[in-house]
CSV table of C-alpha atoms in Angstrom, one decimal:
chain,number,residue,atom,x,y,z
Z,655,MET,CA,150.1,106.9,61.8
Z,656,VAL,CA,150.3,104.6,58.9
Z,657,GLY,CA,151.8,101.9,61.1
Z,658,ILE,CA,148.9,102.2,63.5
Z,659,GLU,CA,146.3,102.1,60.7
Z,660,VAL,CA,148.0,98.9,59.4
Z,661,LEU,CA,148.0,97.4,62.9
Z,662,LEU,CA,144.3,98.1,63.4
Z,663,ALA,CA,143.4,96.7,60.0
Z,664,ALA,CA,145.4,93.5,60.9
Z,665,LEU,CA,143.6,93.2,64.2
Z,666,LEU,CA,140.2,93.5,62.6
Z,667,LEU,CA,141.1,90.8,60.0
Z,668,GLY,CA,142.3,88.6,62.8
Z,669,PHE,CA,139.1,89.1,64.8
Z,670,GLY,CA,137.1,88.2,61.7
Z,671,GLY,CA,139.1,85.1,61.2
Z,672,LEU,CA,138.4,84.1,64.8
Z,673,GLY,CA,134.7,84.6,64.2
Z,674,LEU,CA,134.5,87.4,66.8
Z,675,TRP,CA,132.4,89.4,64.3
Z,676,GLN,CA,129.6,87.1,65.3
Z,677,LEU,CA,129.3,88.8,68.7
Z,678,ASN,CA,127.2,91.5,67.1
Z,679,ARG,CA,125.5,89.6,64.4
Z,680,PRO,CA,121.7,89.9,64.0
Z,681,LEU,CA,119.5,87.5,65.9
Z,682,SER,CA,118.9,84.5,63.7
Z,683,ALA,CA,115.1,84.6,63.3
Z,684,GLU,CA,114.7,88.4,63.8
Z,685,GLY,CA,113.7,88.9,60.2
Z,686,ASN,CA,110.8,86.4,60.6
Z,687,LEU,CA,109.3,88.6,63.3
Z,688,ILE,CA,110.4,92.2,62.6
Z,689,VAL,CA,109.9,94.5,59.6
Z,690,SER,CA,111.5,97.9,59.0
Z,691,ASP,CA,108.7,99.1,56.8
Z,692,VAL,CA,105.0,98.4,56.1
Z,693,PRO,CA,104.7,96.0,53.2
Z,694,GLU,CA,102.1,96.9,50.6
Z,695,GLY,CA,98.7,95.3,51.1
Z,696,SER,CA,99.3,94.6,54.8
Z,697,VAL,CA,97.0,95.7,57.7
Z,698,LEU,CA,98.5,98.2,60.1
Z,699,LEU,CA,97.6,97.9,63.8
Z,700,ASP,CA,98.4,100.5,66.5
Z,701,ALA,CA,98.7,98.6,69.8
Z,702,ARG,CA,98.6,101.7,72.1
Z,703,GLY,CA,95.8,103.0,74.1
Z,704,PRO,CA,93.0,105.2,72.7
Z,705,LEU,CA,94.4,108.5,73.9
Z,706,ALA,CA,97.8,107.9,72.5
Z,707,TYR,CA,96.2,106.7,69.2
Z,708,ARG,CA,94.1,109.8,68.9
Z,709,SER,CA,97.1,112.1,69.4
Z,710,GLY,CA,98.8,110.7,66.3
Z,711,HIS,CA,99.2,107.4,64.5
Z,712,LEU,CA,100.5,106.0,61.3
Z,713,PRO,CA,98.2,106.7,58.3
Z,714,GLY,CA,95.6,104.0,57.9
Z,715,ALA,CA,96.4,102.3,61.2
Z,716,LEU,CA,93.5,100.6,63.0
Z,717,ARG,CA,93.6,100.5,66.8
Z,718,LEU,CA,93.9,97.3,68.8
Z,719,TRP,CA,95.1,98.0,72.3
Z,720,SER,CA,96.8,95.1,74.0
Z,721,ARG,CA,94.3,95.4,76.9
Z,722,ASP,CA,91.5,94.9,74.5
Z,723,LEU,CA,92.6,91.2,74.3
Z,724,LEU,CA,92.3,90.6,78.0
Z,725,ALA,CA,89.5,89.7,80.3
Z,726,PHE,CA,89.1,91.6,83.6
Z,727,GLU,CA,86.3,89.6,85.1
Z,728,GLY,CA,86.7,86.5,87.3
Z,729,GLU,CA,89.0,85.5,90.1
Z,730,VAL,CA,92.2,86.7,88.3
Z,731,PRO,CA,91.9,89.8,86.2
Z,732,GLY,CA,94.2,90.2,83.2
Z,733,MET,CA,93.8,86.8,81.8
Z,734,LEU,CA,93.8,86.5,78.0
Z,735,ALA,CA,90.3,86.5,76.6
Z,736,SER,CA,88.8,83.3,75.3
Z,737,PRO,CA,89.7,82.1,71.8
Z,738,GLU,CA,86.1,82.8,70.7
Z,739,ALA,CA,86.2,86.4,72.1
Z,740,LEU,CA,89.6,86.9,70.4
Z,741,ALA,CA,88.3,85.7,67.1
Z,742,GLU,CA,85.3,88.1,67.4
Z,743,THR,CA,87.6,91.1,68.2
Z,744,LEU,CA,89.9,90.3,65.2
Z,745,ALA,CA,87.1,89.7,62.8
Z,746,ALA,CA,85.6,93.1,63.7
Z,747,LEU,CA,88.8,94.6,62.4
Z,748,GLY,CA,88.6,92.8,59.1
Z,749,LEU,CA,91.6,90.6,59.9
Z,750,ASP,CA,92.0,87.3,58.0
Z,751,THR,CA,94.8,85.0,57.0
Z,752,ALA,CA,95.0,86.4,53.5
Z,753,ARG,CA,96.9,89.6,54.4
Z,754,PRO,CA,99.9,90.1,56.7
Z,755,VAL,CA,99.5,92.3,59.8
Z,756,VAL,CA,102.1,94.9,61.0
Z,757,VAL,CA,101.8,95.9,64.7
Z,758,TYR,CA,103.5,98.8,66.4
Z,759,ASP,CA,103.5,100.7,69.7
Z,760,ALA,CA,105.4,103.8,70.9
Z,761,GLY,CA,108.6,101.8,70.4
Z,762,THR,CA,108.9,100.7,74.0
Z,763,GLY,CA,107.7,97.1,73.5
Z,764,GLU,CA,104.9,97.6,76.1
Z,765,ASP,CA,102.0,96.6,73.8
Z,766,ALA,CA,103.1,95.5,70.3
Z,767,PRO,CA,104.8,92.2,71.3
Z,768,MET,CA,101.7,90.9,73.0
Z,769,VAL,CA,99.4,91.9,70.2
Z,770,THR,CA,101.8,90.2,67.7
Z,771,LEU,CA,102.0,87.1,69.8
Z,772,VAL,CA,98.2,86.8,70.1
Z,773,LEU,CA,97.7,87.4,66.3
Z,774,ARG,CA,100.3,84.6,65.6
Z,775,ALA,CA,98.5,82.3,68.0
Z,776,MET,CA,95.3,83.0,66.1
Z,777,GLY,CA,97.0,81.9,62.8
Z,778,LEU,CA,97.6,85.4,61.4
Z,779,ASP,CA,100.8,86.4,59.6
Z,780,ALA,CA,101.8,89.1,62.1
Z,781,TYR,CA,105.0,91.2,62.4
Z,782,LEU,CA,106.3,93.9,64.6
Z,783,LEU,CA,107.4,97.3,63.2
Z,784,ARG,CA,111.0,98.0,64.2
Z,785,GLY,CA,111.3,101.0,66.5
Z,786,GLY,CA,107.5,101.6,66.6
Z,787,LEU,CA,106.1,105.1,66.2
Z,788,GLU,CA,109.2,106.8,67.6
Z,789,LEU,CA,111.5,105.5,64.9
Z,790,TRP,CA,108.9,106.0,62.3
Z,791,ARG,CA,108.7,109.7,63.2
Z,792,SER,CA,112.5,110.1,63.4
Z,793,ASN,CA,112.8,108.7,59.9
Z,794,GLY,CA,110.4,111.3,58.6
Z,795,GLY,CA,107.3,109.0,58.4
Z,796,ASP,CA,103.9,110.7,58.3
Z,797,VAL,CA,101.7,110.7,61.4
Z,798,THR,CA,98.0,111.7,61.3
Z,799,THR,CA,95.1,112.1,63.7
Z,800,GLU,CA,92.6,111.3,60.9
Z,801,LEU,CA,90.7,108.1,61.6
Z,802,PRO,CA,90.7,105.4,58.9
Z,803,PRO,CA,87.5,104.0,57.4
Z,804,VAL,CA,85.7,101.5,59.5
Z,805,PRO,CA,86.9,98.1,58.3
Z,806,ARG,CA,84.5,95.5,56.8
Z,807,PRO,CA,84.2,92.6,59.3
Z,808,SER,CA,85.9,89.4,58.3
Z,809,SER,CA,84.2,86.0,58.1
Z,810,ALA,CA,87.5,84.1,58.2
Z,811,THR,CA,87.8,81.1,60.5
Z,812,LEU,CA,90.7,81.6,62.9
Z,813,THR,CA,92.2,78.7,64.8
Z,814,PHE,CA,93.8,79.2,68.3
Z,815,ASP,CA,97.2,77.7,68.9
Z,816,SER,CA,96.9,76.3,72.4
Z,817,ARG,CA,100.5,75.2,72.4
Z,818,LEU,CA,101.8,78.7,71.9
Z,819,LEU,CA,99.5,80.3,74.4
Z,820,VAL,CA,98.6,77.9,77.2
Z,821,ASP,CA,96.3,78.2,80.2
Z,822,ALA,CA,97.0,77.0,83.7
Z,823,GLU,CA,96.1,73.3,83.0
Z,824,GLY,CA,98.1,73.4,79.8
Z,825,THR,CA,101.0,74.7,81.9
Z,826,ARG,CA,100.6,71.9,84.3
Z,827,ARG,CA,100.7,69.3,81.5
Z,828,HIS,CA,103.7,70.9,79.9
Z,829,LEU,CA,105.6,70.9,83.1
Z,830,ALA,CA,105.2,67.2,83.3
Z,831,GLU,CA,107.4,67.0,80.2
Z,832,ASN,CA,111.1,66.8,81.1
Z,833,ALA,CA,112.2,69.1,78.2
Z,834,VAL,CA,110.0,72.0,79.4
Z,835,ALA,CA,111.5,74.7,81.6
Z,836,PRO,CA,109.5,77.4,83.3
Z,837,LEU,CA,110.9,80.9,82.7
Z,838,ASP,CA,109.9,83.7,85.1
Z,839,THR,CA,110.2,87.1,83.4
Z,840,ARG,CA,109.4,89.2,86.5
Z,841,ALA,CA,111.9,91.5,88.3
Z,842,ALA,CA,114.4,89.5,90.4
Z,843,PRO,CA,113.0,90.6,93.8
Z,844,LEU,CA,109.6,89.2,92.9
Z,845,TYR,CA,111.1,86.0,91.6
Z,846,LEU,CA,113.2,85.6,94.8
Z,847,SER,CA,110.0,86.0,96.9
Z,848,ASP,CA,108.1,83.1,95.2
Z,849,HIS,CA,108.0,81.5,91.8
Z,850,LEU,CA,106.9,78.4,89.9
Z,851,ASP,CA,108.8,75.3,91.0
Z,852,GLY,CA,111.9,74.9,89.0
Z,853,ALA,CA,111.6,78.3,87.2
Z,854,VAL,CA,114.7,80.2,86.2
Z,855,ASN,CA,114.6,84.0,86.2
Z,856,LEU,CA,115.3,86.2,83.2
Z,857,ALA,CA,113.6,89.6,83.5
Z,858,ALA,CA,111.8,90.9,80.4
Z,859,SER,CA,113.7,94.1,80.9
Z,860,GLN,CA,116.9,92.2,80.2
Z,861,LEU,CA,115.5,90.4,77.2
Z,862,LEU,CA,113.9,93.4,75.5
Z,863,PRO,CA,115.4,96.5,77.1
Z,864,ALA,CA,113.4,99.7,76.0
Z,865,GLY,CA,111.7,97.7,73.2
Z,866,THR,CA,115.0,96.8,71.5
Z,867,PHE,CA,116.9,93.5,71.3
Z,868,PRO,CA,120.2,93.2,73.1
Z,869,ARG,CA,123.2,92.2,71.1
Z,870,TRP,CA,123.4,88.6,70.0
Z,871,SER,CA,126.4,88.0,72.4
Z,872,GLU,CA,124.5,89.5,75.4
Z,873,LEU,CA,121.4,87.5,74.8
Z,874,ASP,CA,123.5,84.3,74.2
Z,875,GLN,CA,125.1,84.8,77.6
Z,876,LEU,CA,121.8,85.5,79.3
Z,877,LEU,CA,120.4,82.2,78.0
Z,878,GLU,CA,123.5,80.3,78.9
Z,879,ARG,CA,123.4,81.6,82.5
Z,880,ALA,CA,119.8,80.6,82.7
Z,881,ARG,CA,120.7,77.1,81.3
Z,882,LEU,CA,118.3,77.5,78.3
Z,883,THR,CA,119.4,75.9,75.1
Z,884,ARG,CA,117.7,75.6,71.7
Z,885,ASP,CA,116.5,72.1,72.7
Z,886,THR,CA,114.7,73.4,75.8
Z,887,HIS,CA,111.0,74.2,75.5
Z,888,PRO,CA,110.6,77.3,77.8
Z,889,ILE,CA,107.2,78.0,79.2
Z,890,ILE,CA,107.2,81.8,79.9
Z,891,TYR,CA,105.2,83.7,82.5
Z,892,GLY,CA,105.3,87.1,84.0
Z,893,ASP,CA,103.3,89.8,85.9
Z,894,SER,CA,101.2,90.0,82.8
Z,895,VAL,CA,100.8,88.5,79.3
Z,896,ALA,CA,102.4,91.7,77.9
Z,897,GLN,CA,105.5,91.1,80.0
Z,898,ALA,CA,105.8,87.5,79.0
Z,899,ALA,CA,105.3,88.4,75.4
Z,900,GLN,CA,108.4,90.6,75.5
Z,901,ALA,CA,110.5,87.5,76.4
Z,902,TRP,CA,108.7,85.5,73.7
Z,903,LEU,CA,109.7,88.0,71.1
Z,904,ALA,CA,113.4,88.0,72.2
Z,905,LEU,CA,113.6,84.2,72.4
Z,906,ALA,CA,111.8,83.7,69.1
Z,907,ALA,CA,114.1,86.2,67.4
Z,908,TYR,CA,117.1,84.4,68.8
Z,909,GLY,CA,115.8,81.2,67.2
Z,910,VAL,CA,114.4,79.1,70.0
Z,911,PRO,CA,111.9,76.9,68.1
Z,912,HIS,CA,109.5,75.6,70.8
Z,913,ILE,CA,108.1,78.3,73.1
Z,914,HIS,CA,105.0,78.3,75.3
Z,915,VAL,CA,103.6,81.4,76.9
Z,916,TYR,CA,101.2,81.3,79.8
Z,917,ALA,CA,98.1,83.3,78.9
Z,918,GLY,CA,97.7,85.2,82.1
Z,919,PRO,CA,99.5,86.9,85.0
Z,920,TYR,CA,101.6,84.9,87.4
Z,921,GLN,CA,98.8,85.1,90.0
Z,922,GLY,CA,96.7,82.9,87.8
Z,923,LEU,CA,99.2,80.1,88.2
Z,924,VAL,CA,99.1,80.6,92.0
Z,925,ALA,CA,95.3,80.6,92.0
Z,926,ALA,CA,95.3,77.4,89.9
Z,927,GLY,CA,97.3,75.6,92.6
Z,928,LEU,CA,100.4,74.9,90.6
Z,929,PRO,CA,103.5,74.1,92.6
Z,930,ILE,CA,105.1,77.2,93.9
Z,931,THR,CA,108.5,77.7,95.6
Z,932,GLN,CA,108.0,80.3,98.3
Z,933,VAL,CA,110.9,81.9,100.1
Z,934,VAL,CA,109.9,82.9,103.7
Z,935,ALA,CA,112.2,85.5,105.0
Z,936,GLN,CA,113.0,85.0,108.7
Z,937,ALA,CA,112.3,88.0,110.9
Z,938,ALA,CA,115.5,89.6,112.1
Z,939,THR,CA,116.2,89.4,115.8
Z,940,SER,CA,118.1,91.9,117.8
Z,941,THR,CA,119.5,91.8,121.4
Z,942,ARG,CA,119.9,95.6,121.4
Z,943,THR,CA,118.1,97.3,124.4
Z,944,SER,CA,116.1,100.3,123.5
Z,945,SER,CA,117.2,103.6,125.1
Z,946,VAL,CA,113.6,104.9,125.1
Z,947,CYS,CA,112.0,104.9,128.5
Z,948,TRP,CA,108.2,104.5,128.7
Z,949,GLN,CA,106.6,105.9,131.8
């Protein structure tokens, strides 16, 4: 037994010397986006829907559902609201640039990444709470149904970052730059049906499975297969802004420095007339004669 233990120790040391320990190292910029606790003096936002919020939330948390940041009128529902409407929504919650904001959802990544993305695009110091409500509860954190006091509205001036969150025309301009690569985060069958010209496919479910990051080595391989490097400026789109935000979170945590996110669903790009690659499946033909007789 001693000989086996010595051999295992030697193998571990050898792997460490070869740098194989890096396969499971943390994502390089994860700490700039994710927090494991709520820093003192920060504003806490629950990004879930109203029913989930009322059933139990972190003490003192205000509610800002990801859908509250979208507009559902117009030709394509689900587009991000205008910068003016976003600023009004955030000001009503008393948010300003003086205090950091911590955002959480159930822990699934369905809502919190999008809210964090929008807050950052509006110039706020926003972070995601690791594991969301589920991990908070499992670690013994308090949960309450008591509503917090109504916040005093903020008069802060918030500036929208139109390079981080881009509209259809901004997408068109960025695609004219050689360094920009469109990234389709929808499920593979939808991508194979039609997608933005030149887009590569990395499903959000691969980049942020169940609201958690994959291992560094797994994410590195995914990006390598998609031919995305740190010098590439990806422009991300999906079925929704929330889906694209999941990919944004993973790539930003990995350390990709220049990311653009389309501020709407994929159908908005189609409606705007951007170049689309459409795969038309040929109808299958058969020479088989039916055995059914019609009289």
